[in-house]
Amino acid sequence: MNMFQEVTEGVEATASISEEKTLSVIDLIVNGGTGSIVIIMVLFVLLFVAMYIYFERIFAIKAASKIDKNFMNQIRDHIMNGKLEAAKLLCAQTDSPVARLTEKGVARIGKPLDDINTAIENAGTLEVYKLEKNVSVLATVAGAAPMIGFLGTVIGMILAFHEMASSGGQAEMGSLASGIYTAMTTTVAGLVVGIIAYIGYNHLVVRTDKVVHQMEANAVQFLDLLNEPI
């Protein structure tokens, strides 16, 4: 009976130690001290900004890539029949970068082809700028977040060594916990935010390149249309 009680007490003690060693994410942040909390909050704000920009841009790019497959055929029919006003109206009613580029070209029909091409290129530059709005901020977050996390690491290690120096090298591990927590949690948080922002940035770049390619292809198609014999 006594042996059974000893085994039971040993299991309970082991379970108690295991429970004490289990820490939640919130515990890690709180136990890191004021420095850890401040840096984690800054990283949280950067994560929110990155996610907002990513989803706002992804919906904008998705909307910009939508265009009726028969749009250029309708433009071609209107131009061939001399209905330039109808072509302009169709472009105005179609909310897409391709339509706005085409409208610039239609408005300059009758002028030298180089002038038309220049007008389309200038309009295309503005459309690309609109598509890439705030994407550079996402790239900045991707680069800054890990550095902010490493800053927390440096601060945490300074606190840990300061504690050791203040205690004459006799500091216990428990007294160093605050600095170590700050170092570890901020590093992980900074890397997580940086990775998310980096992946989001590259995805937006790929999606933007597809829309730009679509704009270029339709611009070439429009210029070829102007060279067709009427």
mmCIF file of C-alpha atoms in Angstrom:
data_model
loop_
_atom_site.group_PDB
_atom_site.id
_atom_site.type_symbol
_atom_site.label_atom_id
_atom_site.label_comp_id
_atom_site.label_asym_id
_atom_site.label_seq_id
_atom_site.Cartn_x
_atom_site.Cartn_y
_atom_site.Cartn_z
ATOM 1 C CA MET A 1 0.000 0.000 0.000
ATOM 2 C CA ASN A 2 2.825 2.355 0.908
ATOM 3 C CA MET A 3 4.590 1.529 -2.342
ATOM 4 C CA PHE A 4 1.406 2.290 -4.278
ATOM 5 C CA GLN A 5 1.100 5.655 -2.536
ATOM 6 C CA GLU A 6 4.717 6.495 -3.324
ATOM 7 C CA VAL A 7 4.213 5.673 -7.005
ATOM 8 C CA THR A 8 1.031 7.738 -7.092
ATOM 9 C CA GLU A 9 2.728 10.682 -5.446
ATOM 10 C CA GLY A 10 5.617 10.408 -7.896
ATOM 11 C CA VAL A 11 3.253 10.458 -10.887
ATOM 12 C CA GLU A 12 1.381 13.432 -9.468
ATOM 13 C CA ALA A 13 4.642 15.282 -8.851
ATOM 14 C CA THR A 14 5.784 14.587 -12.424
ATOM 15 C CA ALA A 15 2.452 15.781 -13.786
ATOM 16 C CA SER A 16 2.662 18.894 -11.629
ATOM 17 C CA ILE A 17 6.149 19.672 -12.953
ATOM 18 C CA SER A 18 4.963 19.130 -16.535
ATOM 19 C CA GLU A 19 2.053 21.504 -15.998
ATOM 20 C CA GLU A 20 4.370 24.110 -14.531
ATOM 21 C CA LYS A 21 6.693 23.857 -17.535
ATOM 22 C CA THR A 22 3.836 24.314 -20.028
ATOM 23 C CA LEU A 23 3.582 27.930 -21.148
ATOM 24 C CA SER A 24 1.072 29.564 -23.440
ATOM 25 C CA VAL A 25 1.958 32.219 -25.988
ATOM 26 C CA ILE A 26 0.460 34.895 -23.744
ATOM 27 C CA ASP A 27 2.591 33.680 -20.829
ATOM 28 C CA LEU A 28 5.723 33.916 -22.953
ATOM 29 C CA ILE A 29 4.907 37.496 -23.913
ATOM 30 C CA VAL A 30 3.960 38.613 -20.413
ATOM 31 C CA ASN A 31 6.895 36.902 -18.712
ATOM 32 C CA GLY A 32 9.301 38.657 -21.063
ATOM 33 C CA GLY A 33 8.853 41.945 -19.249
ATOM 34 C CA THR A 34 8.020 45.434 -20.462
ATOM 35 C CA GLY A 35 10.560 45.381 -23.295
ATOM 36 C CA SER A 36 9.110 42.195 -24.739
ATOM 37 C CA ILE A 37 5.539 43.470 -24.496
ATOM 38 C CA VAL A 38 6.370 46.755 -26.257
ATOM 39 C CA ILE A 39 8.251 45.069 -29.094
ATOM 40 C CA ILE A 40 5.560 42.389 -29.512
ATOM 41 C CA MET A 41 2.898 45.108 -29.732
ATOM 42 C CA VAL A 42 4.918 46.923 -32.407
ATOM 43 C CA LEU A 43 5.244 43.674 -34.345
ATOM 44 C CA PHE A 44 1.512 43.036 -33.954
ATOM 45 C CA VAL A 45 0.767 46.462 -35.466
ATOM 46 C CA LEU A 46 3.123 45.701 -38.359
ATOM 47 C CA LEU A 47 1.383 42.351 -38.896
ATOM 48 C CA PHE A 48 -2.010 44.074 -38.989
ATOM 49 C CA VAL A 49 -0.720 46.638 -41.498
ATOM 50 C CA ALA A 50 0.800 43.900 -43.662
ATOM 51 C CA MET A 51 -2.386 41.813 -43.688
ATOM 52 C CA TYR A 52 -4.556 44.852 -44.442
ATOM 53 C CA ILE A 53 -2.385 45.930 -47.379
ATOM 54 C CA TYR A 54 -2.181 42.383 -48.723
ATOM 55 C CA PHE A 55 -5.929 41.744 -48.783
ATOM 56 C CA GLU A 56 -6.750 45.266 -49.995
ATOM 57 C CA ARG A 57 -4.294 44.934 -52.889
ATOM 58 C CA ILE A 58 -5.237 41.356 -53.763
ATOM 59 C CA PHE A 59 -8.894 42.359 -54.191
ATOM 60 C CA ALA A 60 -7.905 45.450 -56.207
ATOM 61 C CA ILE A 61 -5.635 43.419 -58.499
ATOM 62 C CA LYS A 62 -8.289 40.743 -58.915
ATOM 63 C CA ALA A 63 -10.823 43.383 -59.951
ATOM 64 C CA ALA A 64 -8.318 44.956 -62.363
ATOM 65 C CA SER A 65 -7.664 41.624 -64.089
ATOM 66 C CA LYS A 66 -11.315 41.054 -64.937
ATOM 67 C CA ILE A 67 -12.270 42.009 -68.473
ATOM 68 C CA ASP A 68 -14.756 40.740 -71.023
ATOM 69 C CA LYS A 69 -13.074 38.472 -73.564
ATOM 70 C CA ASN A 70 -15.093 40.166 -76.326
ATOM 71 C CA PHE A 71 -14.013 43.672 -75.272
ATOM 72 C CA MET A 72 -11.319 44.077 -77.926
ATOM 73 C CA ASN A 73 -13.580 42.531 -80.588
ATOM 74 C CA GLN A 74 -16.248 45.112 -79.795
ATOM 75 C CA ILE A 75 -13.668 47.901 -79.922
ATOM 76 C CA ARG A 76 -12.481 46.599 -83.278
ATOM 77 C CA ASP A 77 -16.019 46.566 -84.695
ATOM 78 C CA HIS A 78 -16.708 50.120 -83.518
ATOM 79 C CA ILE A 79 -13.441 51.454 -84.986
ATOM 80 C CA MET A 80 -13.892 49.644 -88.286
ATOM 81 C CA ASN A 81 -17.396 51.117 -88.581
ATOM 82 C CA GLY A 82 -16.154 54.573 -87.662
ATOM 83 C CA LYS A 83 -18.099 54.639 -84.398
ATOM 84 C CA LEU A 84 -15.405 56.212 -82.244
ATOM 85 C CA GLU A 85 -17.870 57.665 -79.736
ATOM 86 C CA ALA A 86 -19.367 54.205 -79.211
ATOM 87 C CA ALA A 87 -15.858 52.839 -78.637
ATOM 88 C CA LYS A 88 -15.118 55.581 -76.072
ATOM 89 C CA LEU A 89 -18.420 54.896 -74.328
ATOM 90 C CA LEU A 90 -17.633 51.184 -74.126
ATOM 91 C CA CYS A 91 -14.235 51.950 -72.591
ATOM 92 C CA ALA A 92 -15.798 54.351 -70.082
ATOM 93 C CA GLN A 93 -18.341 51.739 -69.026
ATOM 94 C CA THR A 94 -15.644 49.091 -68.503
ATOM 95 C CA ASP A 95 -13.799 49.620 -65.232
ATOM 96 C CA SER A 96 -10.397 48.062 -65.897
ATOM 97 C CA PRO A 97 -6.847 49.214 -66.699
ATOM 98 C CA VAL A 98 -7.083 47.689 -70.189
ATOM 99 C CA ALA A 99 -10.204 49.724 -70.939
ATOM 100 C CA ARG A 100 -8.618 52.952 -69.710
ATOM 101 C CA LEU A 101 -5.531 52.370 -71.854
ATOM 102 C CA THR A 102 -7.709 51.632 -74.860
ATOM 103 C CA GLU A 103 -9.734 54.786 -74.240
ATOM 104 C CA LYS A 104 -6.549 56.865 -74.382
ATOM 105 C CA GLY A 105 -5.699 55.266 -77.708
ATOM 106 C CA VAL A 106 -9.196 55.709 -79.178
ATOM 107 C CA ALA A 107 -9.217 59.382 -78.168
ATOM 108 C CA ARG A 108 -6.069 59.942 -80.293
ATOM 109 C CA ILE A 109 -7.091 58.085 -83.407
ATOM 110 C CA GLY A 110 -6.126 60.200 -86.414
ATOM 111 C CA LYS A 111 -2.836 61.302 -84.917
ATOM 112 C CA PRO A 112 0.563 59.692 -85.690
ATOM 113 C CA LEU A 113 0.946 56.154 -84.402
ATOM 114 C CA ASP A 114 3.902 57.182 -82.234
ATOM 115 C CA ASP A 115 1.731 59.723 -80.413
ATOM 116 C CA ILE A 116 -0.928 57.087 -79.792
ATOM 117 C CA ASN A 117 1.688 54.647 -78.522
ATOM 118 C CA THR A 118 3.176 57.288 -76.191
ATOM 119 C CA ALA A 119 -0.250 58.142 -74.780
ATOM 120 C CA ILE A 120 -0.945 54.462 -74.073
ATOM 121 C CA GLU A 121 2.456 53.994 -72.426
ATOM 122 C CA ASN A 122 1.936 57.030 -70.181
ATOM 123 C CA ALA A 123 -1.501 55.796 -69.176
ATOM 124 C CA GLY A 124 -0.020 52.347 -68.552
ATOM 125 C CA THR A 125 2.578 53.810 -66.198
ATOM 126 C CA LEU A 126 -0.172 55.419 -64.139
ATOM 127 C CA GLU A 127 -2.154 52.171 -64.038
ATOM 128 C CA VAL A 128 0.876 50.204 -62.852
ATOM 129 C CA TYR A 129 1.454 52.802 -60.138
ATOM 130 C CA LYS A 130 -2.141 52.322 -58.970
ATOM 131 C CA LEU A 131 -1.724 48.543 -58.901
ATOM 132 C CA GLU A 132 1.485 48.803 -56.851
ATOM 133 C CA LYS A 133 0.010 51.254 -54.337
ATOM 134 C CA ASN A 134 1.328 50.553 -50.799
ATOM 135 C CA VAL A 135 3.038 47.323 -51.911
ATOM 136 C CA SER A 136 6.379 48.905 -51.009
ATOM 137 C CA VAL A 137 5.111 49.241 -47.426
ATOM 138 C CA LEU A 138 4.638 45.465 -47.364
ATOM 139 C CA ALA A 139 8.240 45.018 -48.484
ATOM 140 C CA THR A 140 9.366 47.394 -45.733
ATOM 141 C CA VAL A 141 7.490 45.371 -43.120
ATOM 142 C CA ALA A 142 9.066 42.174 -44.449
ATOM 143 C CA GLY A 143 12.522 43.646 -43.898
ATOM 144 C CA ALA A 144 11.892 45.631 -40.714
ATOM 145 C CA ALA A 145 10.000 43.038 -38.657
ATOM 146 C CA PRO A 146 12.920 40.572 -38.258
ATOM 147 C CA MET A 147 15.259 43.456 -37.372
ATOM 148 C CA ILE A 148 12.837 44.676 -34.710
ATOM 149 C CA GLY A 149 12.698 41.118 -33.386
ATOM 150 C CA PHE A 150 16.494 40.964 -33.281
ATOM 151 C CA LEU A 151 16.490 44.307 -31.462
ATOM 152 C CA GLY A 152 14.383 42.638 -28.796
ATOM 153 C CA THR A 153 16.911 39.810 -28.707
ATOM 154 C CA VAL A 154 19.764 42.239 -28.081
ATOM 155 C CA ILE A 155 17.783 44.071 -25.405
ATOM 156 C CA GLY A 156 16.902 40.797 -23.715
ATOM 157 C CA MET A 157 20.476 39.570 -23.671
ATOM 158 C CA ILE A 158 21.656 42.942 -22.306
ATOM 159 C CA LEU A 159 19.130 42.619 -19.489
ATOM 160 C CA ALA A 160 20.280 39.057 -18.789
ATOM 161 C CA PHE A 161 23.985 39.974 -18.662
ATOM 162 C CA HIS A 162 23.209 43.068 -16.612
ATOM 163 C CA GLU A 163 21.468 40.840 -14.075
ATOM 164 C CA MET A 164 24.489 38.560 -13.992
ATOM 165 C CA ALA A 165 26.869 41.504 -13.568
ATOM 166 C CA SER A 166 24.753 43.031 -10.805
ATOM 167 C CA SER A 167 24.770 39.760 -8.867
ATOM 168 C CA GLY A 168 28.522 39.294 -9.179
ATOM 169 C CA GLY A 169 28.139 36.319 -11.506
ATOM 170 C CA GLN A 170 26.061 34.395 -8.944
ATOM 171 C CA ALA A 171 22.654 35.035 -10.537
ATOM 172 C CA GLU A 172 20.230 32.128 -10.615
ATOM 173 C CA MET A 173 18.478 31.048 -13.795
ATOM 174 C CA GLY A 174 15.181 32.287 -12.415
ATOM 175 C CA SER A 175 16.484 35.838 -12.180
ATOM 176 C CA LEU A 176 17.651 35.687 -15.797
ATOM 177 C CA ALA A 177 14.298 34.460 -17.109
ATOM 178 C CA SER A 178 12.940 37.907 -17.965
ATOM 179 C CA GLY A 179 15.834 38.788 -20.268
ATOM 180 C CA ILE A 180 15.882 35.373 -21.896
ATOM 181 C CA TYR A 181 12.126 35.472 -22.522
ATOM 182 C CA THR A 182 12.476 38.880 -24.139
ATOM 183 C CA ALA A 183 15.250 37.610 -26.406
ATOM 184 C CA MET A 184 13.467 34.469 -27.557
ATOM 185 C CA THR A 185 9.882 35.686 -27.959
ATOM 186 C CA THR A 186 10.727 38.845 -29.893
ATOM 187 C CA THR A 187 12.997 36.932 -32.260
ATOM 188 C CA VAL A 188 10.300 34.402 -33.084
ATOM 189 C CA ALA A 189 7.617 37.082 -33.424
ATOM 190 C CA GLY A 190 9.788 39.207 -35.713
ATOM 191 C CA LEU A 191 10.596 36.267 -37.976
ATOM 192 C CA VAL A 192 6.946 35.202 -38.183
ATOM 193 C CA VAL A 193 5.774 38.682 -39.160
ATOM 194 C CA GLY A 194 8.656 39.067 -41.625
ATOM 195 C CA ILE A 195 7.937 35.724 -43.317
ATOM 196 C CA ILE A 196 4.214 36.480 -43.666
ATOM 197 C CA ALA A 197 4.899 39.940 -45.126
ATOM 198 C CA TYR A 198 7.573 38.571 -47.471
ATOM 199 C CA ILE A 199 5.303 35.860 -48.870
ATOM 200 C CA GLY A 200 2.456 38.361 -49.263
ATOM 201 C CA TYR A 201 4.712 40.846 -51.053
ATOM 202 C CA ASN A 202 5.992 38.295 -53.558
ATOM 203 C CA HIS A 203 2.480 37.028 -54.246
ATOM 204 C CA LEU A 204 1.302 40.559 -54.988
ATOM 205 C CA VAL A 205 4.274 41.110 -57.312
ATOM 206 C CA VAL A 206 3.400 37.986 -59.283
ATOM 207 C CA ARG A 207 -0.276 38.943 -59.549
ATOM 208 C CA THR A 208 0.625 42.506 -60.584
ATOM 209 C CA ASP A 209 2.983 41.232 -63.296
ATOM 210 C CA LYS A 210 0.138 39.183 -64.772
ATOM 211 C CA VAL A 211 -2.092 42.254 -65.012
ATOM 212 C CA VAL A 212 0.734 44.298 -66.552
ATOM 213 C CA HIS A 213 1.282 41.557 -69.131
ATOM 214 C CA GLN A 214 -2.434 41.630 -69.906
ATOM 215 C CA MET A 215 -2.286 45.398 -70.385
ATOM 216 C CA GLU A 216 0.715 45.130 -72.713
ATOM 217 C CA ALA A 217 -0.900 42.378 -74.784
ATOM 218 C CA ASN A 218 -4.093 44.396 -75.282
ATOM 219 C CA ALA A 219 -2.109 47.551 -76.106
ATOM 220 C CA VAL A 220 -0.243 45.670 -78.828
ATOM 221 C CA GLN A 221 -3.539 44.262 -80.097
ATOM 222 C CA PHE A 222 -5.026 47.762 -80.248
ATOM 223 C CA LEU A 223 -2.031 49.184 -82.139
ATOM 224 C CA ASP A 224 -2.189 46.284 -84.599
ATOM 225 C CA LEU A 225 -5.864 47.069 -85.057
ATOM 226 C CA LEU A 226 -5.035 50.614 -86.141
ATOM 227 C CA ASN A 227 -2.668 49.256 -88.804
ATOM 228 C CA GLU A 228 -5.346 47.031 -90.339
ATOM 229 C CA PRO A 229 -6.769 48.228 -93.641
ATOM 230 C CA ILE A 230 -10.260 49.633 -93.347
#
